[in-house]
Amino acid sequence: MSPTPVAFQTDNHRTVLRITESALTPEGVLSLAEFRTWFEERRQVDVAQVRRIDLADLDRWSEDPHTGNIGHDSGKFFVVEGLSVNHSDGPVPRWTQPIINQPEIGILGILAKEFDGVLHFLMQAKNEPGNAGGVQLSPTVQATRSNYTGVHGGAAVPYLEYFRSADPGTVIADALQSEQGSWFYQKRNRNVVVEVQDEVPLLDGFRWLTLGQLHRLLAEDDIVNMDSRTVLSCLPFAAVQLATTFPAAVDSLQTAVLRSSSQEEAGRHPTGEILSWVTDARTRNQVRAQRIPLADVTSWRHTATAIEHEAGLFFRVIGVDVRTGHREVASWTQPMIEPVGTGIVAFLVTRFGGVLHALVHARVEPGYFDVVELAPTVQCNEENYGWLPAAARPRFLDRVLAARPEEILFEAALSEEGGRFYHALNRYLIIELDAGAGAALDTGPDHRWLTLHQLVGLLRHSHYVNVQARSLVACLHSLAGA
Amino acid sequence: MSPTPVAFQTDNHRTVLRITESALTPEGVLSLAEFRTWFEERRQVDVAQVRRIDLADLDRWSEDPHTGNIGHDSGKFFVVEGLSVNHSDGPVPRWTQPIINQPEIGILGILAKEFDGVLHFLMQAKNEPGNAGGVQLSPTVQATRSNYTGVHGGAAVPYLEYFRSADPGTVIADALQSEQGSWFYQKRNRNVVVEVQDEVPLLDGFRWLTLGQLHRLLAEDDIVNMDSRTVLSCLPFAAVQLATTFPAAVDSLQTAVLRSSSQEEAGRHPTGEILSWVTDARTRNQVRAQRIPLADVTSWRHTATAIEHEAGLFFRVIGVDVRTGHREVASWTQPMIEPVGTGIVAFLVTRFGGVLHALVHARVEPGYFDVVELAPTVQCNEENYGWLPAAARPRFLDRVLAARPEEILFEAALSEEGGRFYHALNRYLIIELDAGAGAALDTGPDHRWLTLHQLVGLLRHSHYVNVQARSLVACLHSLAGA
């Protein structure tokens, strides 16, 4: 009854090979040097003056007299409201907090096209008010529904039509993915990559780059924005026999990454076990998150300039005034979330039998669509834990902080979405434990070792991999060209 | 750059083969004849008196004086409340309705064990108040959280411990799956199958059956209950080369089903296209479903005996008094939903290149967790459509109603969950169009042809395949032994 092995490739096999080729291509139609010159120019040209203002001075945004919720007069964009959370088994069993409610599904889309037989991706140099350094690289299209249905009265979104009427056969990736569950209530965006065959007009502010080039830029501070990172993480970067199709030096990091992306490599845990573990975490954690009026949020104080936690923890809701000549609307005001301090977002990785595994965390955040998502090994802002008992200190944080330089495979300071978050900088890290240390690690009930192809498989679906882990998955892919 | 084909089996390959073997095994440790004798005995012994009562006579259930919501005094079980739905693109753009809110995740678990080298499944003969014919076959464990945490003060749930502390390697299937989105607000249950090696005590009211036996019983009216069907549909009944491992007659239905379950068979649409189509449907359909007080529901009237739609459509909320010697609690009262009339739940199927495909519908129901789930080709109660314009008549309903006897591969009258729904009977049908008619069918934007292995792949995850389609997937599997 034992079957003969058979040839079995997923239906997108050829696309995966082309993605891998692009990742291994360090220069494209535009050289990296040319890109840098162009990008520097964009940073000079596309500047914005972002000024903090009093919440009362927000224009076209107002506080509802009954609820205290802060919304736009059009009823569109988003609302800052309150959330009441009950998580009986968590380190903090109940709390209230401000949260952004933005129920519309936006589009984060990247166009792909072959040049000289290699896939390139169309990236946009875009400034957003929350970016500390101005322009960053964003997807081809990064638009809320309010944007693309013209609520803000601005210009049409360039390249949008490629995504709204894509031929099914040209879609490389397409999934709804969540965003920060501590700051957003059930927010998600459509992450989509579409390949075009025809000539595409190249607009000002856009350039085609190979995945290899994007991976190089990803490792530099604050160039590739969050929206780009999450879309890149959804690329189907896993196939059978990827490591033998693209052979690299035995025992090299590159081989460990490519083997981790090769679907025939058994992981530390079969995928069925991982799915069952996620199901169990979603059943075990009884989280009730209920939207409440912002006025009913307790332990947060409302000053002229911010809504902030009494102990100065977590984040502040602030108002900003933005002036720029390079957005659809030349000037506007808006509320933003400004996190307190710089966070740490880190994967511990190790090799089992030469196959790279990342240690993921089944994490509860109150704004998640489905209770738990798979997060980085460590994702925290250390300052927020000082007041909690030692037992609440994030597992593996100390191991991450103690990483020796030779263990650090990846390190960059990267920002979260600059349209909603003001200077939300995190230190992104990938830290490799040697095989012995990895195998010896007590992972506990809430962490599991996953291969890259398992993560890629989950990323075809919604609500499995959180936005910080998606950034790190994109960073892990970048190590394939290391 | 083209890769050599490689051997690639999913990690549960051996389990899938054993499931298929069990499906092809028509008799087990208990013969079907012995089963029937035993089941008839259970039907005689395990009887319940179910009597309609006035809503005001519900004991320990009461109407909230402010909201009109009907809840249990303990705050557990479920609440009948209101839902306000806004679906701008739907045939009815907005409405309100009563709905059951039961936020707890229950367990639907089936134990599996090999006898004489063949997997058997432990089924329970269980009576529930909504069952028209009394006892049906239910999973080993069918328990709400209130059940298994003892809120109702009844006896412990037998076999529960096998599911609550299962070794990860013994879990065959484990996913949260939704239930009726027109009657439940975001209800879901954990569908889980666990294999045991050790001796299992066989309690009164439980018997071990092969999958082949279960499939035979599934085709008979009202024997296999909804909870069993949904768990059976989650069995990982797809692997590479299933059709060549278990060869059957060329051109037979059995071969068409087994090829449909063979992962190397390309479907009419690559899986990536199907996922993108689901993503698009979830983005396109803007559905806002908001819980409201039951008292605020309009177009429904509250009589002494029921809350019912003014035009007598859809369903009624009724009260019942239940007396039995064979449940954890010997007598109780509870509200139930009683649908109006008998529904039709049907898959059109056809063979493309000899591979069976089922036509699924991307369907919106207001209680879904994530906007859209994949439903049967047709799922409706015809009586509910009389008052709507002809354009709102369910697509393909007329084709289903016109099916010739030789086109009907499966037909049975099956009930929905008898713990919440009173006499909720549907006519379940699988109708095969010949290859020419299938290929010629204009499926429109909201229907797609899927293979069984694509459906099985989606069923590893939550919120893709609705509960009626899951019943039909279990029925489709049963055709593998046809």
Coordinates of C-alpha atoms in Angstrom, one line a residue, chain B residues 102-362:
Chain B
Q102 CA -22.8 32.0 21.2
P103 CA -19.3 33.3 21.4
E104 CA -17.8 30.3 23.1
I105 CA -15.9 27.8 21.0
G106 CA -17.2 24.2 21.5
I107 CA -15.5 20.9 20.7
L108 CA -16.7 18.6 18.0
G109 CA -14.3 15.7 18.3
I110 CA -14.1 12.2 16.8
L111 CA -11.7 9.6 18.2
A112 CA -10.1 7.3 15.6
K113 CA -8.4 4.0 16.3
E114 CA -7.2 1.1 14.2
F115 CA -8.9 -2.3 14.5
D116 CA -7.5 -5.1 12.3
G117 CA -5.3 -2.5 10.6
V118 CA -8.3 -0.3 9.5
L119 CA -9.2 3.1 11.0
H120 CA -12.5 3.2 12.9
F121 CA -14.2 6.2 14.3
L122 CA -16.0 6.3 17.6
M123 CA -19.6 7.6 17.1
Q124 CA -22.2 8.4 19.6
A125 CA -26.0 7.7 19.3
K126 CA -27.4 10.9 20.6
N127 CA -30.8 12.5 20.8
E128 CA -31.2 16.2 20.6
P129 CA -34.4 18.2 21.0
G130 CA -34.4 19.6 17.4
N131 CA -34.0 16.1 15.8
A132 CA -37.2 15.1 14.0
G133 CA -36.5 11.4 14.4
G134 CA -34.8 11.3 17.7
V135 CA -31.4 9.7 18.0
Q136 CA -28.7 10.5 15.3
L137 CA -25.1 9.7 15.0
S138 CA -23.0 12.4 16.6
P139 CA -19.2 12.8 17.1
T140 CA -17.5 11.1 20.1
V141 CA -17.6 14.5 21.8
Q142 CA -20.0 17.3 21.0
A143 CA -19.7 19.9 23.8
T144 CA -20.0 23.6 24.2
R145 CA -17.6 25.2 26.6
S146 CA -20.5 25.5 29.0
N147 CA -21.0 21.7 28.8
Y148 CA -17.4 20.8 29.5
T149 CA -16.8 23.4 32.1
G150 CA -19.9 22.1 33.9
V151 CA -22.1 25.2 33.9
H152 CA -25.2 23.2 33.4
G153 CA -24.4 21.1 36.4
G154 CA -24.6 17.9 34.5
A155 CA -22.3 14.9 34.2
A156 CA -18.8 15.0 32.9
V157 CA -18.5 14.8 29.1
P158 CA -17.2 11.3 28.2
Y159 CA -14.0 11.0 26.2
L160 CA -13.3 14.7 26.5
E161 CA -9.9 14.2 28.0
Y162 CA -8.7 12.5 24.8
F163 CA -9.1 15.9 23.0
R164 CA -8.1 18.2 25.7
S165 CA -4.7 16.6 26.2
A166 CA -4.0 15.1 22.8
D167 CA -0.4 14.4 21.9
P168 CA 0.3 16.7 18.8
G169 CA 1.4 13.7 16.8
T170 CA -1.9 12.0 17.2
V171 CA -4.1 14.8 15.8
I172 CA -5.4 14.0 12.3
A173 CA -7.4 17.2 11.9
D174 CA -7.9 20.3 14.0
A175 CA -9.5 23.5 12.8
L176 CA -12.0 26.1 13.9
Q177 CA -15.0 26.0 11.5
S178 CA -18.0 28.3 11.3
E179 CA -21.6 27.4 11.5
Q180 CA -24.8 28.8 9.9
G181 CA -24.1 32.5 9.2
S182 CA -27.8 33.3 8.9
W183 CA -28.7 32.0 12.3
F184 CA -25.5 32.3 14.3
Y185 CA -23.3 35.4 14.9
Q186 CA -19.7 34.4 14.4
K187 CA -20.2 30.9 15.9
R188 CA -17.6 28.4 15.4
N189 CA -16.5 25.1 16.8
R190 CA -13.3 23.2 17.0
N191 CA -13.5 20.3 14.6
V192 CA -10.9 17.7 15.7
V193 CA -10.0 14.1 15.0
V194 CA -7.5 12.4 17.3
E195 CA -6.1 8.9 16.9
V196 CA -5.5 6.7 19.9
Q197 CA -3.3 3.6 20.1
D198 CA -4.3 2.4 23.5
E199 CA -7.4 0.4 24.5
V200 CA -10.4 2.8 24.8
P201 CA -13.3 1.8 27.1
L202 CA -16.5 1.5 25.0
L203 CA -19.4 3.2 26.8
D204 CA -23.1 2.7 26.3
G205 CA -24.3 4.7 23.3
F206 CA -21.0 4.6 21.5
R207 CA -19.8 2.4 18.6
W208 CA -16.7 2.2 16.3
L209 CA -17.4 2.4 12.6
T210 CA -15.2 2.5 9.5
L211 CA -15.4 5.5 7.2
G212 CA -17.0 3.2 4.6
Q213 CA -19.8 2.4 7.0
L214 CA -20.2 6.1 7.9
H215 CA -20.4 6.9 4.3
R216 CA -23.1 4.4 3.7
L217 CA -25.1 5.8 6.6
L218 CA -24.6 9.3 5.4
A219 CA -26.7 8.6 2.3
E220 CA -29.7 7.6 4.5
D221 CA -32.1 10.2 5.8
D222 CA -31.3 11.8 9.1
I223 CA -28.8 9.3 10.6
V224 CA -25.5 11.2 10.6
N225 CA -25.9 14.5 12.3
M226 CA -24.5 17.9 11.2
D227 CA -21.7 17.9 13.8
S228 CA -20.5 14.5 12.5
R229 CA -20.6 15.7 8.9
T230 CA -18.6 18.8 9.6
V231 CA -15.9 16.8 11.5
L232 CA -15.8 14.2 8.8
S233 CA -15.3 16.9 6.1
C234 CA -12.2 18.0 7.8
L235 CA -10.4 14.6 7.4
P236 CA -7.4 15.2 5.2
F237 CA -8.8 13.1 2.4
A238 CA -6.3 14.2 -0.3
A239 CA -2.8 13.1 -1.2
V240 CA -0.6 12.7 -4.2
Q241 CA -1.5 9.9 -6.5
L242 CA -4.5 8.7 -4.5
A243 CA -6.2 7.4 -7.7
T244 CA -3.2 5.3 -8.7
T245 CA -2.7 4.0 -5.2
F246 CA -6.3 2.8 -5.1
P247 CA -7.1 2.0 -8.7
A248 CA -10.7 1.6 -9.7
A249 CA -12.5 1.1 -13.0
V250 CA -11.5 3.6 -15.7
D251 CA -14.2 6.2 -16.2
S252 CA -16.0 5.2 -13.0
L253 CA -17.3 7.7 -10.6
Q254 CA -15.0 6.3 -8.0
T255 CA -12.0 7.1 -10.2
A256 CA -13.2 10.6 -10.9
V257 CA -13.5 11.2 -7.1
L258 CA -10.2 9.7 -6.3
R259 CA -8.5 11.7 -9.0
S260 CA -10.2 14.8 -7.7
S261 CA -8.6 14.0 -4.3
S262 CA -5.1 13.5 -5.9
Q263 CA -3.1 16.6 -5.4
E264 CA -1.1 16.3 -8.6
E265 CA -4.2 16.7 -10.6
A266 CA -4.4 20.3 -11.8
G267 CA -7.8 21.8 -11.1
R268 CA -9.8 23.9 -13.5
H269 CA -8.4 26.9 -11.6
P270 CA -5.0 26.9 -9.9
T271 CA -5.3 27.2 -6.1
G272 CA -3.7 30.6 -6.2
E273 CA -6.5 31.8 -8.5
I274 CA -9.1 30.5 -6.1
L275 CA -7.5 32.2 -3.1
S276 CA -7.4 35.4 -5.1
W277 CA -11.1 35.1 -6.0
V278 CA -12.0 34.6 -2.3
T279 CA -9.9 37.7 -1.4
D280 CA -11.6 39.7 -4.1
A281 CA -15.1 38.6 -2.9
R282 CA -14.2 39.6 0.7
T283 CA -12.9 43.0 -0.5
R284 CA -15.8 43.6 -2.9
N285 CA -18.6 42.8 -0.6
Q286 CA -18.8 45.5 2.1
V287 CA -20.9 43.9 4.7
R288 CA -21.5 45.6 8.0
A289 CA -23.2 43.4 10.6
Q290 CA -23.8 45.0 13.9
R291 CA -25.3 43.4 17.0
I292 CA -28.4 45.3 18.2
P293 CA -30.9 44.8 20.9
L294 CA -33.5 42.2 19.9
A295 CA -36.1 44.8 20.7
D296 CA -34.8 47.0 17.9
V297 CA -35.3 44.4 15.2
T298 CA -38.0 45.5 12.8
S299 CA -40.3 43.5 10.5
W300 CA -40.3 40.7 13.0
R301 CA -43.2 40.3 15.5
H302 CA -43.1 38.9 18.9
T303 CA -46.1 36.6 19.8
A304 CA -46.6 34.4 22.8
T305 CA -45.1 31.4 21.1
A306 CA -42.6 32.8 18.7
I307 CA -40.6 35.7 17.3
E308 CA -41.3 35.5 13.6
H309 CA -41.0 37.4 10.4
E310 CA -44.1 39.4 9.5
A311 CA -44.4 37.6 6.1
G312 CA -43.8 34.2 7.7
L313 CA -40.4 33.8 6.0
F314 CA -37.0 32.6 7.1
F315 CA -37.4 31.2 10.6
R316 CA -39.1 31.5 14.0
V317 CA -37.5 31.7 17.5
I318 CA -39.5 29.3 19.6
G319 CA -39.4 27.9 23.1
V320 CA -39.3 24.1 23.9
D321 CA -39.6 22.0 27.0
V322 CA -37.4 18.9 26.9
R323 CA -37.8 15.8 29.1
T324 CA -35.4 12.9 28.8
G325 CA -33.6 10.4 30.9
H326 CA -30.6 10.3 28.7
R327 CA -29.0 13.6 28.8
E328 CA -26.6 15.2 31.3
V329 CA -29.7 17.1 32.7
A330 CA -33.0 15.2 32.7
S331 CA -35.2 18.1 31.7
W332 CA -34.9 21.7 30.7
T333 CA -36.4 24.4 28.5
Q334 CA -34.6 26.5 25.9
P335 CA -35.2 28.8 22.9
M336 CA -34.6 27.3 19.5
I337 CA -34.6 28.4 15.9
E338 CA -37.2 26.7 13.7
P339 CA -36.7 27.4 10.0
V340 CA -39.7 27.8 7.7
G341 CA -39.9 24.9 5.2
T342 CA -37.3 22.5 3.9
G343 CA -34.2 23.9 2.3
I344 CA -32.2 22.7 -0.7
V345 CA -28.4 22.3 -0.4
A346 CA -26.8 21.1 -3.7
F347 CA -23.5 20.8 -5.4
L348 CA -23.5 20.7 -9.2
V349 CA -20.4 18.6 -10.1
T350 CA -18.8 17.7 -13.4
R351 CA -15.7 16.0 -14.7
F352 CA -13.0 18.0 -16.4
G353 CA -10.5 15.6 -18.0
G354 CA -12.0 12.9 -15.8
V355 CA -11.4 14.8 -12.6
L356 CA -14.5 15.5 -10.5
H357 CA -15.1 19.2 -9.8
A358 CA -17.7 20.8 -7.5
L359 CA -19.2 24.2 -8.3
V360 CA -18.8 26.4 -5.2
H361 CA -20.5 29.7 -4.4
A362 CA -18.7 32.6 -2.8

